[in-house]
């Protein structure tokens, strides 16, 4: 093991670490990271048959940085839970063996004690936050450990500084970018002072720039040796630079390898590949060059090392620079041309664009080499945007979710060629998913903006459109509409009129697709019970089987292990070339883009900033920076070679390097040679990207008043497939009714908290609200509730700074309820018989008592609503939580837990819209009548709840990992009741009561319906 | 965390508070379910004000059962003392925040309905969660709601005792069906998705199989 830590203690010169060291000392004295030992660890979840981990043994030296690799289901995440004692203390199962952290034995210690030594950072920051603001989140663990408030402030500030977020204390979590969120998650763990940090795919939900931000801080921590880092990650190219060692688990949860990364990625490369494990692109490239006979020296890992090694390889660069050579060296055993895999037109087009002067050096794939004789036109030599039939045409498309909201797309015009793989990339919030959704019809378009196969999508019926365009959502569960795997495929076929009705034909077709996606054995299983990888494959199969000519895929490789991703991508590429289907991928995965996309569309701030071959994109560094993108390893290698070794610019494009190494890149779908498959399919990298819930910078915002305003859940207008812009949200806490749904919503909309009502104690405010509402229920004349209505509006204006107009707008939809009240009273009030009729309409007598009762109840419901709106909009959710704990003395665990549920409210609304759209894309037809509506709602509700419950489980684990509920908490700040609050309570009760008294004395107020 | 569900949860650390019996996961899952039910409450309120507005008094109470779901689904899934009150109250709070025609009064309805359902589960010592239990709890909660409403909306004056009695019968049936049976079906459907593994509801199902 090369993991010799350079220093044992963590006290280094780095400012941030030194700062957090002080924080730690204030918690307890500690000298450095503990040594970790895992001995014969076996764990089986209580409801599973097979163990997740089997006899795992390894050590981690103090300050070592360990990369953990393994295919899906290899128990990586389970291992992280074992390391900090959540297994076996919180999660149940059969546990054997010993996990030792320093002197602590995990199963003999307890979670709060272990949480001080080992911190856990999870994949999706959205699913680990327990509070609403940065300051509260960072303090969360410290409060759980009952650290005194003064210490909390200090430790929090230091933890934030350590992740480069000093001064972010006051920010709402929802205003942060994905990268910032993940760093807050890291800070909230660091604040508790653990010297071992375990990170479970921390970059998986981040866009490229967010991931780079995070890795920069991790690298510094790794170099400081102040912390032991144990990282599960797929983005290896950035990591290899600073990891000390590798731990590889196999599919059964056994240790496959433990030791030096160079040994892992060179000597043991074949085993790792067989296990379906991701490897750094650099090492794959070098190994492949070596196989082809190039004597690349050493075992380079990092991009810099690899560039140097390639430069030192005799003849390699020269041959690249002169001819774009694609095989081995001259004396290589095989002839490059013979061996060169059939390349797809796209790749060649890409390299042509990169090397316009040397098209002759690039072999053109013969049409005949294309299996199945698909009539691919000769590749254009003018770049990837070839003059073929456009599959999709977008004309000057401008889009906003909300008429008053910001533009999400601005003047987008695109021609996307047929039978190509096109990638849409950009930072979170750039409009990628919106564009994809508009193309697939998930979002409504305006006439004349989107054409598919020459037809305006606006003119297509839903049913026709769903047989022309498919859309694979990022969260596969959203699209499941039946109870079995087979049922999903059959459903797709039966929606497709052109396939005929032969059941037999269907069955055979379904079987072949099940087989192709490795789902045959699961044919009768419930879709929800599959693993993530299986779910994703099923959702893609269910789309592909219908044979749409255009397929939109949102982060197709998200959450997949190497082998799953390979399989999926090779099928997609094959479908594109053989079946001439147009693939449009929204992705953050630059490796996927570099190696499989024929064309890339880069969006920056809703506008097209680039449209062309990936090779050209990755050489335009200014553009990449502007677009918030990064260069995949191979591209970085290209530029490094150019810079350091004077290799001629144009010739060392990523495509050239890959070709030189024998990688069949983009579009080469012929899998005639099985031997090729293993290698060919090594290109995928699980996409980073938005989480299922769109957590990027644009995720739904937690706020008490989340989906407020009149936005009906049944009709969420924001249906953005990947949750980029458009997620329903409000700003701040209970506050502003803002819901602009775009990248535009900013901190500017956070209400100023200086109004009288905003400063009042939330619990007392709630008491006043309840008492006022109770008073309202006692009066039955129309005038008193009308007076209350006015009182509420005035109080909102004068004391809360809420314009009566904004309150009225929130309440207005309820007027329709008033209509119902009038109808009911005119028709059914028993007292009508004894009340004089004011108006007789045929058999209907409109009586005085009916009108007066109806008016009373209508004013009452409006007044009810006005008071509650005033309360909601002047109350901060975090303050309410504290007040319920401190003044009302509600159970703190319950209140905190409820707050977490509350954070998910906007998410629920938003996901409901997604599921609806996803079902529509599947061709689920709407039916008339309440029964059909109820059935549809049920179909949406179950996946919605299932997703929410799963997320709840994750947040709970993340809270447990920070010692939640270990004992009485301390609080960073306490909810106070000051004299002014008591005055408010008295006035809040006295004024409405006085109003009633006065009106009663004036003979206006009635306490019964009366006649 | 992506493939692995926190299966099975042990008893949480004792803290002395009454929620000590709940694990963190149970608390958060209960909260999320309650919030989702709150959205249903609110939606049903809109329908009540529009599509159902023309349905006359006692008959309209045949639709009220939906508002009992919070106090039924949550305890059916979580099976801890207090789950019915928490579920119904949190759901009511959410519907208030979403702007409901009942304003803060809905909190009282939530409390009363939740307590009524809770009484049934408590009476069975939190051990029996059969369809019948849920139906009885739903019926109880439904009757509690019409009693409360009679005070709030003057039914005792506006309507005859007979029609209020009819309303009570209807709301009991509604609470049993739209509340109890629907909660049972929803809970079971959720178990089918595998996301509730480790919670009381799936443990019981495993035993009975």
PDB file of C-alpha atoms in Angstrom, chain A residues 381-512:
ATOM      1  CA  UNK A 381     -16.972  16.233 -44.376  1.00  0.00           C
ATOM      2  CA  UNK A 382     -18.065  19.591 -43.204  1.00  0.00           C
ATOM      3  CA  UNK A 383     -18.621  18.853 -39.586  1.00  0.00           C
ATOM      4  CA  UNK A 384     -21.108  16.902 -37.605  1.00  0.00           C
ATOM      5  CA  UNK A 385     -24.073  18.960 -38.553  1.00  0.00           C
ATOM      6  CA  UNK A 386     -24.550  17.177 -41.796  1.00  0.00           C
ATOM      7  CA  UNK A 387     -26.913  18.200 -44.496  1.00  0.00           C
ATOM      8  CA  UNK A 388     -29.197  15.293 -43.923  1.00  0.00           C
ATOM      9  CA  UNK A 389     -32.832  15.249 -43.229  1.00  0.00           C
ATOM     10  CA  UNK A 390     -33.398  17.080 -40.025  1.00  0.00           C
ATOM     11  CA  UNK A 391     -35.128  14.890 -37.494  1.00  0.00           C
ATOM     12  CA  UNK A 392     -35.895  17.794 -35.257  1.00  0.00           C
ATOM     13  CA  UNK A 393     -36.054  21.402 -36.077  1.00  0.00           C
ATOM     14  CA  UNK A 394     -36.411  24.076 -33.475  1.00  0.00           C
ATOM     15  CA  UNK A 395     -37.196  27.558 -34.704  1.00  0.00           C
ATOM     16  CA  UNK A 396     -36.602  30.595 -32.595  1.00  0.00           C
ATOM     17  CA  UNK A 397     -37.963  28.954 -29.485  1.00  0.00           C
ATOM     18  CA  UNK A 398     -38.436  31.137 -26.456  1.00  0.00           C
ATOM     19  CA  UNK A 399     -39.909  29.755 -23.269  1.00  0.00           C
ATOM     20  CA  UNK A 400     -40.779  30.743 -19.781  1.00  0.00           C
ATOM     21  CA  UNK A 401     -42.667  28.746 -17.205  1.00  0.00           C
ATOM     22  CA  UNK A 402     -44.514  31.664 -15.855  1.00  0.00           C
ATOM     23  CA  UNK A 403     -45.721  34.619 -17.892  1.00  0.00           C
ATOM     24  CA  UNK A 404     -44.114  36.861 -15.316  1.00  0.00           C
ATOM     25  CA  UNK A 405     -41.087  34.675 -14.836  1.00  0.00           C
ATOM     26  CA  UNK A 406     -37.689  34.844 -16.436  1.00  0.00           C
ATOM     27  CA  UNK A 407     -36.945  33.417 -19.842  1.00  0.00           C
ATOM     28  CA  UNK A 408     -35.692  29.876 -19.582  1.00  0.00           C
ATOM     29  CA  UNK A 409     -34.979  29.559 -23.274  1.00  0.00           C
ATOM     30  CA  UNK A 410     -34.319  32.457 -25.530  1.00  0.00           C
ATOM     31  CA  UNK A 411     -34.419  32.334 -29.307  1.00  0.00           C
ATOM     32  CA  UNK A 412     -33.224  28.758 -29.635  1.00  0.00           C
ATOM     33  CA  UNK A 413     -32.921  27.561 -33.209  1.00  0.00           C
ATOM     34  CA  UNK A 414     -31.524  24.139 -33.936  1.00  0.00           C
ATOM     35  CA  UNK A 415     -31.494  21.538 -36.627  1.00  0.00           C
ATOM     36  CA  UNK A 416     -30.867  18.112 -35.195  1.00  0.00           C
ATOM     37  CA  UNK A 417     -29.920  15.526 -37.802  1.00  0.00           C
ATOM     38  CA  UNK A 418     -31.610  12.221 -38.175  1.00  0.00           C
ATOM     39  CA  UNK A 419     -30.131   8.998 -36.852  1.00  0.00           C
ATOM     40  CA  UNK A 420     -27.557  10.759 -34.775  1.00  0.00           C
ATOM     41  CA  UNK A 421     -26.748  10.933 -31.106  1.00  0.00           C
ATOM     42  CA  UNK A 422     -27.007  14.528 -30.030  1.00  0.00           C
ATOM     43  CA  UNK A 423     -26.130  15.677 -26.534  1.00  0.00           C
ATOM     44  CA  UNK A 424     -27.520  18.748 -24.818  1.00  0.00           C
ATOM     45  CA  UNK A 425     -25.146  20.020 -22.174  1.00  0.00           C
ATOM     46  CA  UNK A 426     -24.805  23.025 -19.928  1.00  0.00           C
ATOM     47  CA  UNK A 427     -24.749  24.017 -16.299  1.00  0.00           C
ATOM     48  CA  UNK A 428     -27.742  23.413 -14.070  1.00  0.00           C
ATOM     49  CA  UNK A 429     -30.419  25.898 -14.945  1.00  0.00           C
ATOM     50  CA  UNK A 430     -29.177  26.513 -18.473  1.00  0.00           C
ATOM     51  CA  UNK A 431     -32.436  25.192 -19.899  1.00  0.00           C
ATOM     52  CA  UNK A 432     -31.329  21.747 -21.065  1.00  0.00           C
ATOM     53  CA  UNK A 433     -34.201  19.792 -19.664  1.00  0.00           C
ATOM     54  CA  UNK A 434     -36.663  22.460 -20.674  1.00  0.00           C
ATOM     55  CA  UNK A 435     -35.491  22.246 -24.260  1.00  0.00           C
ATOM     56  CA  UNK A 436     -35.676  18.468 -24.196  1.00  0.00           C
ATOM     57  CA  UNK A 437     -39.146  18.583 -22.689  1.00  0.00           C
ATOM     58  CA  UNK A 438     -40.365  21.007 -25.334  1.00  0.00           C
ATOM     59  CA  UNK A 439     -39.016  18.782 -28.075  1.00  0.00           C
ATOM     60  CA  UNK A 440     -40.638  15.659 -26.713  1.00  0.00           C
ATOM     61  CA  UNK A 441     -43.892  17.398 -25.994  1.00  0.00           C
ATOM     62  CA  UNK A 442     -43.651  16.950 -22.259  1.00  0.00           C
ATOM     63  CA  UNK A 443     -43.941  20.707 -22.071  1.00  0.00           C
ATOM     64  CA  UNK A 444     -46.418  22.566 -24.246  1.00  0.00           C
ATOM     65  CA  UNK A 445     -45.007  24.448 -27.206  1.00  0.00           C
ATOM     66  CA  UNK A 446     -46.363  27.226 -29.327  1.00  0.00           C
ATOM     67  CA  UNK A 447     -47.091  26.627 -33.010  1.00  0.00           C
ATOM     68  CA  UNK A 448     -44.212  27.120 -35.392  1.00  0.00           C
ATOM     69  CA  UNK A 449     -41.449  26.412 -32.914  1.00  0.00           C
ATOM     70  CA  UNK A 450     -40.749  22.678 -32.820  1.00  0.00           C
ATOM     71  CA  UNK A 451     -40.893  20.386 -35.845  1.00  0.00           C
ATOM     72  CA  UNK A 452     -40.315  16.682 -35.870  1.00  0.00           C
ATOM     73  CA  UNK A 453     -39.955  15.011 -39.210  1.00  0.00           C
ATOM     74  CA  UNK A 454     -41.092  18.251 -40.736  1.00  0.00           C
ATOM     75  CA  UNK A 455     -44.339  18.390 -38.768  1.00  0.00           C
ATOM     76  CA  UNK A 456     -45.137  20.968 -36.184  1.00  0.00           C
ATOM     77  CA  UNK A 457     -45.443  19.115 -32.904  1.00  0.00           C
ATOM     78  CA  UNK A 458     -48.241  21.419 -31.921  1.00  0.00           C
ATOM     79  CA  UNK A 459     -50.392  19.915 -34.618  1.00  0.00           C
ATOM     80  CA  UNK A 460     -49.757  16.371 -33.434  1.00  0.00           C
ATOM     81  CA  UNK A 461     -52.240  14.697 -31.195  1.00  0.00           C
ATOM     82  CA  UNK A 462     -50.895  13.345 -27.953  1.00  0.00           C
ATOM     83  CA  UNK A 463     -51.275   9.842 -29.202  1.00  0.00           C
ATOM     84  CA  UNK A 464     -49.495  10.431 -32.476  1.00  0.00           C
ATOM     85  CA  UNK A 465     -46.763  12.340 -30.749  1.00  0.00           C
ATOM     86  CA  UNK A 466     -46.168   9.588 -28.257  1.00  0.00           C
ATOM     87  CA  UNK A 467     -45.554   7.173 -31.114  1.00  0.00           C
ATOM     88  CA  UNK A 468     -43.137   9.590 -32.767  1.00  0.00           C
ATOM     89  CA  UNK A 469     -41.146  10.899 -29.836  1.00  0.00           C
ATOM     90  CA  UNK A 470     -40.169   9.063 -26.697  1.00  0.00           C
ATOM     91  CA  UNK A 471     -38.909  10.645 -23.522  1.00  0.00           C
ATOM     92  CA  UNK A 472     -37.020   8.681 -20.928  1.00  0.00           C
ATOM     93  CA  UNK A 473     -37.225  10.577 -17.658  1.00  0.00           C
ATOM     94  CA  UNK A 474     -34.362  10.681 -15.279  1.00  0.00           C
ATOM     95  CA  UNK A 475     -36.280   8.947 -12.561  1.00  0.00           C
ATOM     96  CA  UNK A 476     -37.464   5.697 -14.133  1.00  0.00           C
ATOM     97  CA  UNK A 477     -40.144   5.168 -11.499  1.00  0.00           C
ATOM     98  CA  UNK A 478     -42.078   8.101 -12.813  1.00  0.00           C
ATOM     99  CA  UNK A 479     -42.840   6.227 -15.966  1.00  0.00           C
ATOM    100  CA  UNK A 480     -44.031   2.926 -14.603  1.00  0.00           C
ATOM    101  CA  UNK A 481     -47.691   2.355 -15.235  1.00  0.00           C
ATOM    102  CA  UNK A 482     -48.211  -1.382 -14.733  1.00  0.00           C
ATOM    103  CA  UNK A 483     -47.456  -3.976 -12.094  1.00  0.00           C
ATOM    104  CA  UNK A 484     -44.905  -6.145 -13.861  1.00  0.00           C
ATOM    105  CA  UNK A 485     -41.788  -5.714 -15.928  1.00  0.00           C
ATOM    106  CA  UNK A 486     -43.395  -7.529 -18.823  1.00  0.00           C
ATOM    107  CA  UNK A 487     -46.505  -5.455 -18.362  1.00  0.00           C
ATOM    108  CA  UNK A 488     -44.491  -2.288 -18.941  1.00  0.00           C
ATOM    109  CA  UNK A 489     -43.328  -3.506 -22.350  1.00  0.00           C
ATOM    110  CA  UNK A 490     -46.704  -4.901 -23.319  1.00  0.00           C
ATOM    111  CA  UNK A 491     -48.286  -1.618 -22.348  1.00  0.00           C
ATOM    112  CA  UNK A 492     -45.952   0.215 -24.699  1.00  0.00           C
ATOM    113  CA  UNK A 493     -46.847  -2.109 -27.563  1.00  0.00           C
ATOM    114  CA  UNK A 494     -50.567  -1.971 -27.078  1.00  0.00           C
ATOM    115  CA  UNK A 495     -50.369   1.786 -27.250  1.00  0.00           C
ATOM    116  CA  UNK A 496     -48.781   1.492 -30.638  1.00  0.00           C
ATOM    117  CA  UNK A 497     -51.325   1.056 -33.352  1.00  0.00           C
ATOM    118  CA  UNK A 498     -49.024   0.194 -36.215  1.00  0.00           C
ATOM    119  CA  UNK A 499     -47.710  -2.990 -34.680  1.00  0.00           C
ATOM    120  CA  UNK A 500     -50.835  -4.967 -35.273  1.00  0.00           C
ATOM    121  CA  UNK A 501     -52.597  -6.892 -32.635  1.00  0.00           C
ATOM    122  CA  UNK A 502     -51.024 -10.265 -32.778  1.00  0.00           C
ATOM    123  CA  UNK A 503     -50.513 -11.315 -29.207  1.00  0.00           C
ATOM    124  CA  UNK A 504     -47.948 -13.835 -30.301  1.00  0.00           C
ATOM    125  CA  UNK A 505     -45.943 -11.260 -32.153  1.00  0.00           C
ATOM    126  CA  UNK A 506     -46.104  -9.075 -29.088  1.00  0.00           C
ATOM    127  CA  UNK A 507     -44.952 -11.820 -26.806  1.00  0.00           C
ATOM    128  CA  UNK A 508     -41.986 -12.643 -28.996  1.00  0.00           C
ATOM    129  CA  UNK A 509     -41.039  -9.027 -29.339  1.00  0.00           C
ATOM    130  CA  UNK A 510     -41.356  -8.428 -25.625  1.00  0.00           C
ATOM    131  CA  UNK A 511     -39.214 -11.467 -24.892  1.00  0.00           C
ATOM    132  CA  UNK A 512     -36.502 -10.307 -27.200  1.00  0.00           C
TER     133      UNK A 512
END
